[in-house]
Amino acid sequence: MIIAANLKTNHTRRSTAEYLDKVERYIETNEIIDRAVVFPPSSALTPSRRTITVGAQNAYHASNGSFTGEIGADQLDEFGIKTILIGHSERRHIIGEGLDVVKRKFDFFANIGYEIFFCVGEPLEIKEAGFDAVMTYINKQIADINLTYENLVLAYEPVWAIGTGKTATSGDILEVHKAIKNIAPKLLLYGGSVKPENTAEILSLEGVDGVLVGTASWHSENYCRLLEESKKVSRSKV
Ligand code: PGA
């Protein structure tokens, strides 16, 4: 199982270090067996810890160059970062990254061997149009992506469930995960209002290999609770 924390535009360099210290201590003293991955803001990037992978929430698809306001692979290399989030709904829908930019990012970082957490998921109006519409939408998001890439982890994150407190139902998750796994047999995380109270239920579903968590991961205590919940499920799922 992968329990990933997307800190988004929260935490400073100092508070991220404290966060990682607390989580690292927790993992070591509580026999956590699942994989912890934390995506801090760019200004707080730091090398991975022994038990925590640190990844980038975003970077430009270049090693360096004239891309004002962006960071590239050279800046990530400074911290030994080899994991990146691509296609998150906030980058697609708030920042305005289209399919072409997402693909260029994917190709660039795949080409240099990064582990890519690639997010897909439909907005509310598509969800309301039914399952076929949802899968048509997701298929478009992955159409130009090399789904056989070995370091690819997929994440299904319905846009209407992100940061809204509205989690997809188990039925929704099962149905979409099964369909995605048929197209791409990769590790597949669920994201969208995951919290300690629903983590065990979501993780126990077939086709769910972990969770990508925003809001409920921002306090280290909460993130540790997610790891604790996942421990119960991992043991019974193995
Ligand atoms: P949320 O965010 O847990 O706050 O819904 C999930 C995400 O954006 O990855």
Short mmCIF file of C-alpha atoms and ligand atoms in Angstrom, two decimals:
data_model
loop_
_atom_site.label_atom_id
_atom_site.label_comp_id
_atom_site.label_asym_id
_atom_site.label_seq_id
_atom_site.Cartn_x
_atom_site.Cartn_y
_atom_site.Cartn_z
CA MET A 1 0.00 0.00 0.00
CA ILE A 2 1.07 3.55 -0.67
CA ILE A 3 -0.11 6.31 1.65
CA ALA A 4 0.71 9.56 -0.09
CA ALA A 5 0.39 13.04 1.41
CA ASN A 6 -0.08 15.99 -0.91
CA LEU A 7 0.70 19.04 1.22
CA LYS A 8 -0.27 21.40 -1.63
CA THR A 9 0.43 25.06 -0.76
CA ASN A 10 0.70 24.34 2.95
CA HIS A 11 3.72 24.15 5.24
CA THR A 12 6.97 26.08 5.21
CA ARG A 13 10.45 24.70 4.96
CA ARG A 14 10.69 24.57 8.74
CA SER A 15 7.28 23.02 9.36
CA THR A 16 7.86 20.43 6.64
CA ALA A 17 11.06 19.36 8.38
CA GLU A 18 9.15 19.05 11.66
CA TYR A 19 6.39 17.14 9.89
CA LEU A 20 8.84 14.68 8.38
CA ASP A 21 10.65 14.25 11.71
CA LYS A 22 7.38 13.38 13.46
CA VAL A 23 6.20 11.02 10.74
CA GLU A 24 9.57 9.32 10.53
CA ARG A 25 9.60 8.74 14.28
CA TYR A 26 6.06 7.42 14.14
CA ILE A 27 6.84 4.99 11.31
CA GLU A 28 9.87 3.65 13.11
CA THR A 29 8.21 3.14 16.45
CA ASN A 30 4.92 1.75 15.16
CA GLU A 31 6.08 -0.89 12.71
CA ILE A 32 4.43 0.82 9.77
CA ILE A 33 4.83 -1.46 6.76
CA ASP A 34 3.18 0.65 4.09
CA ARG A 35 5.02 3.09 1.91
CA ALA A 36 4.85 6.74 2.97
CA VAL A 37 5.25 9.33 0.21
CA VAL A 38 5.09 13.06 0.98
CA PHE A 39 4.81 15.86 -1.58
CA PRO A 40 5.79 19.16 0.11
CA PRO A 41 5.64 22.55 -1.62
CA SER A 42 8.63 23.29 -3.86
CA SER A 43 10.17 25.72 -1.38
CA ALA A 44 10.32 22.94 1.20
CA LEU A 45 11.85 20.20 -0.95
CA THR A 46 14.28 18.07 0.98
CA PRO A 47 15.91 14.67 0.49
CA SER A 48 13.82 11.56 1.17
CA ARG A 49 14.13 10.04 4.62
CA ARG A 50 14.93 6.39 5.20
CA THR A 51 11.24 5.54 5.57
CA ILE A 52 9.60 8.40 3.67
CA THR A 53 9.85 9.14 -0.03
CA VAL A 54 9.75 12.87 -0.72
CA GLY A 55 8.34 13.82 -4.11
CA ALA A 56 7.71 17.00 -6.09
CA GLN A 57 4.17 18.29 -6.55
CA ASN A 58 5.19 19.80 -9.87
CA ALA A 59 8.13 20.78 -12.05
CA TYR A 60 8.68 22.07 -15.55
CA HIS A 61 9.51 19.59 -18.27
CA ALA A 62 13.12 20.68 -18.65
CA SER A 63 16.34 20.26 -16.72
CA ASN A 64 16.88 24.02 -16.68
CA GLY A 65 16.35 27.04 -18.92
CA SER A 66 14.28 30.21 -19.19
CA PHE A 67 10.99 29.27 -17.57
CA THR A 68 10.36 32.03 -15.08
CA GLY A 69 8.81 30.87 -11.86
CA GLU A 70 9.32 27.19 -12.58
CA ILE A 71 11.77 24.61 -11.30
CA GLY A 72 13.24 21.84 -13.42
CA ALA A 73 15.00 18.53 -12.97
CA ASP A 74 18.30 20.20 -11.97
CA GLN A 75 16.59 21.82 -8.98
CA LEU A 76 15.00 18.49 -8.03
CA ASP A 77 18.33 16.71 -8.40
CA GLU A 78 19.81 18.93 -5.74
CA PHE A 79 17.59 17.12 -3.24
CA GLY A 80 17.80 13.70 -4.90
CA ILE A 81 14.08 13.90 -5.75
CA LYS A 82 13.07 11.14 -8.16
CA THR A 83 9.30 11.11 -7.66
CA ILE A 84 6.80 13.56 -9.13
CA LEU A 85 3.07 14.19 -9.22
CA ILE A 86 1.70 14.89 -12.71
CA GLY A 87 -1.84 15.67 -13.84
CA HIS A 88 -3.28 16.66 -10.48
CA SER A 89 -6.72 18.20 -10.94
CA GLU A 90 -5.69 21.50 -9.36
CA ARG A 91 -2.95 21.87 -11.97
CA ARG A 92 -5.32 20.86 -14.75
CA HIS A 93 -8.32 22.94 -13.66
CA ILE A 94 -6.94 25.85 -11.61
CA ILE A 95 -3.52 26.38 -13.21
CA GLY A 96 -4.87 25.41 -16.63
CA GLU A 97 -2.53 22.61 -17.68
CA GLY A 98 -4.02 20.95 -20.74
CA LEU A 99 -3.54 17.42 -22.00
CA ASP A 100 -0.57 18.53 -24.12
CA VAL A 101 1.37 20.04 -21.18
CA VAL A 102 0.57 17.06 -18.99
CA LYS A 103 1.85 14.74 -21.69
CA ARG A 104 5.06 16.74 -22.17
CA LYS A 105 5.69 16.58 -18.44
CA PHE A 106 5.02 12.87 -18.37
CA ASP A 107 7.33 12.17 -21.30
CA PHE A 108 10.14 14.32 -19.93
CA PHE A 109 10.12 12.82 -16.45
CA ALA A 110 9.56 9.26 -17.69
CA ASN A 111 12.51 9.69 -20.01
CA ILE A 112 14.77 10.44 -17.06
CA GLY A 113 13.38 7.57 -15.01
CA TYR A 114 11.27 9.37 -12.42
CA GLU A 115 8.57 7.59 -10.50
CA ILE A 116 5.41 9.33 -11.73
CA PHE A 117 2.22 9.58 -9.72
CA PHE A 118 -0.26 10.35 -12.49
CA CYS A 119 -3.69 11.65 -11.53
CA VAL A 120 -6.91 11.24 -13.45
CA GLY A 121 -10.50 11.98 -12.54
CA GLU A 122 -13.69 13.55 -13.76
CA PRO A 123 -15.47 16.79 -12.81
CA LEU A 124 -18.99 16.74 -11.39
CA GLU A 125 -20.88 17.27 -14.64
CA ILE A 126 -19.20 14.22 -16.16
CA LYS A 127 -19.92 12.14 -13.06
CA GLU A 128 -23.56 13.15 -13.36
CA ALA A 129 -23.61 12.00 -16.97
CA GLY A 130 -22.90 8.42 -15.85
CA PHE A 131 -20.20 5.76 -15.80
CA ASP A 132 -19.61 5.64 -19.56
CA ALA A 133 -19.00 9.39 -19.62
CA VAL A 134 -16.60 9.05 -16.70
CA MET A 135 -14.57 6.39 -18.48
CA THR A 136 -14.55 8.32 -21.76
CA TYR A 137 -13.19 11.31 -19.85
CA ILE A 138 -10.51 9.28 -18.05
CA ASN A 139 -9.56 7.50 -21.26
CA LYS A 140 -8.84 10.88 -22.83
CA GLN A 141 -6.63 11.82 -19.91
CA ILE A 142 -4.49 8.71 -20.34
CA ALA A 143 -4.74 8.29 -24.12
CA ASP A 144 -1.29 9.71 -24.88
CA ILE A 145 0.45 8.47 -21.79
CA ASN A 146 2.75 5.46 -21.92
CA LEU A 147 0.82 3.18 -19.59
CA THR A 148 3.50 0.51 -19.73
CA TYR A 149 6.04 2.85 -18.10
CA GLU A 150 7.52 0.84 -15.26
CA ASN A 151 7.65 3.65 -12.68
CA LEU A 152 4.07 4.73 -13.15
CA VAL A 153 1.60 4.89 -10.27
CA LEU A 154 -1.92 5.97 -11.19
CA ALA A 155 -4.30 7.85 -8.93
CA TYR A 156 -8.04 8.10 -9.47
CA GLU A 157 -9.13 11.42 -7.99
CA PRO A 158 -12.65 12.52 -8.91
CA VAL A 159 -12.50 16.33 -9.05
CA TRP A 160 -15.81 16.70 -7.20
CA ALA A 161 -14.37 14.75 -4.26
CA ILE A 162 -11.17 16.75 -3.86
CA GLY A 163 -11.17 19.05 -0.86
CA THR A 164 -14.95 18.90 -0.66
CA GLY A 165 -15.44 16.40 2.15
CA LYS A 166 -17.48 14.36 -0.34
CA THR A 167 -15.82 10.99 -0.81
CA ALA A 168 -16.74 8.72 -3.70
CA THR A 169 -18.81 5.74 -2.59
CA SER A 170 -17.22 2.30 -2.38
CA GLY A 171 -19.32 1.34 -5.39
CA ASP A 172 -17.97 4.28 -7.44
CA ILE A 173 -14.40 3.50 -6.49
CA LEU A 174 -14.71 -0.23 -7.20
CA GLU A 175 -16.29 0.36 -10.60
CA VAL A 176 -13.82 2.97 -11.82
CA HIS A 177 -10.76 1.22 -10.39
CA LYS A 178 -11.73 -2.03 -12.06
CA ALA A 179 -12.14 -0.26 -15.40
CA ILE A 180 -8.82 1.60 -15.07
CA LYS A 181 -7.00 -1.58 -14.06
CA ASN A 182 -8.34 -3.27 -17.18
CA ILE A 183 -6.72 -0.56 -19.28
CA ALA A 184 -3.54 -0.22 -17.23
CA PRO A 185 -2.55 -2.88 -14.70
CA LYS A 186 -0.58 -0.49 -12.52
CA LEU A 187 -0.66 0.44 -8.84
CA LEU A 188 -3.76 2.58 -8.49
CA LEU A 189 -4.46 4.96 -5.62
CA TYR A 190 -7.74 6.61 -4.73
CA GLY A 191 -7.82 10.29 -3.76
CA GLY A 192 -10.59 12.68 -2.79
CA SER A 193 -11.58 13.47 0.80
CA VAL A 194 -9.80 10.47 2.26
CA LYS A 195 -9.62 10.81 6.05
CA PRO A 196 -8.74 8.52 8.96
CA GLU A 197 -12.41 7.55 9.35
CA ASN A 198 -12.76 6.18 5.81
CA THR A 199 -9.21 5.03 5.05
CA ALA A 200 -9.60 1.41 6.12
CA GLU A 201 -12.81 0.97 4.14
CA ILE A 202 -11.31 2.48 0.99
CA LEU A 203 -8.05 0.57 1.26
CA SER A 204 -9.84 -2.73 1.69
CA LEU A 205 -11.57 -2.36 -1.70
CA GLU A 206 -10.40 -4.53 -4.57
CA GLY A 207 -8.24 -2.58 -7.00
CA VAL A 208 -7.17 0.04 -4.45
CA ASP A 209 -3.43 0.00 -3.79
CA GLY A 210 -3.25 3.08 -1.64
CA VAL A 211 -4.52 6.60 -1.14
CA LEU A 212 -3.43 10.08 -2.16
CA VAL A 213 -4.50 12.46 0.57
CA GLY A 214 -4.66 16.25 0.73
CA THR A 215 -6.50 17.95 3.58
CA ALA A 216 -6.34 15.05 6.04
CA SER A 217 -2.57 14.74 5.63
CA TRP A 218 -1.62 18.30 6.48
CA HIS A 219 -1.22 17.69 10.19
CA SER A 220 1.41 15.09 10.93
CA GLU A 221 -0.81 13.52 13.63
CA ASN A 222 -3.56 12.98 11.08
CA TYR A 223 -1.18 11.55 8.52
CA CYS A 224 0.12 9.14 11.15
CA ARG A 225 -3.48 8.10 11.82
CA LEU A 226 -3.85 7.31 8.12
CA LEU A 227 -0.74 5.14 8.30
CA GLU A 228 -2.14 3.42 11.37
CA GLU A 229 -5.46 2.72 9.61
CA SER A 230 -3.67 1.32 6.60
CA LYS A 231 -1.62 -0.98 8.76
CA LYS A 232 -4.78 -2.82 9.81
CA VAL A 233 -5.87 -3.30 6.22
CA SER A 234 -2.49 -4.23 4.79
CA ARG A 235 -2.17 -7.02 7.27
CA SER A 236 -5.55 -8.49 6.42
CA LYS A 237 -5.20 -7.94 2.66
CA VAL A 238 -1.80 -9.71 2.38
P1 PGA B 1 -8.28 16.02 -0.46
O1 PGA B 1 -7.26 16.20 -1.69
O2 PGA B 1 -7.79 14.83 0.32
O3 PGA B 1 -8.20 17.30 0.30
O4 PGA B 1 -9.62 15.77 -1.05
C1 PGA B 1 -6.80 15.09 -2.41
C2 PGA B 1 -5.82 15.50 -3.46
O5 PGA B 1 -5.95 16.62 -3.98
O6 PGA B 1 -4.91 14.75 -3.81
#
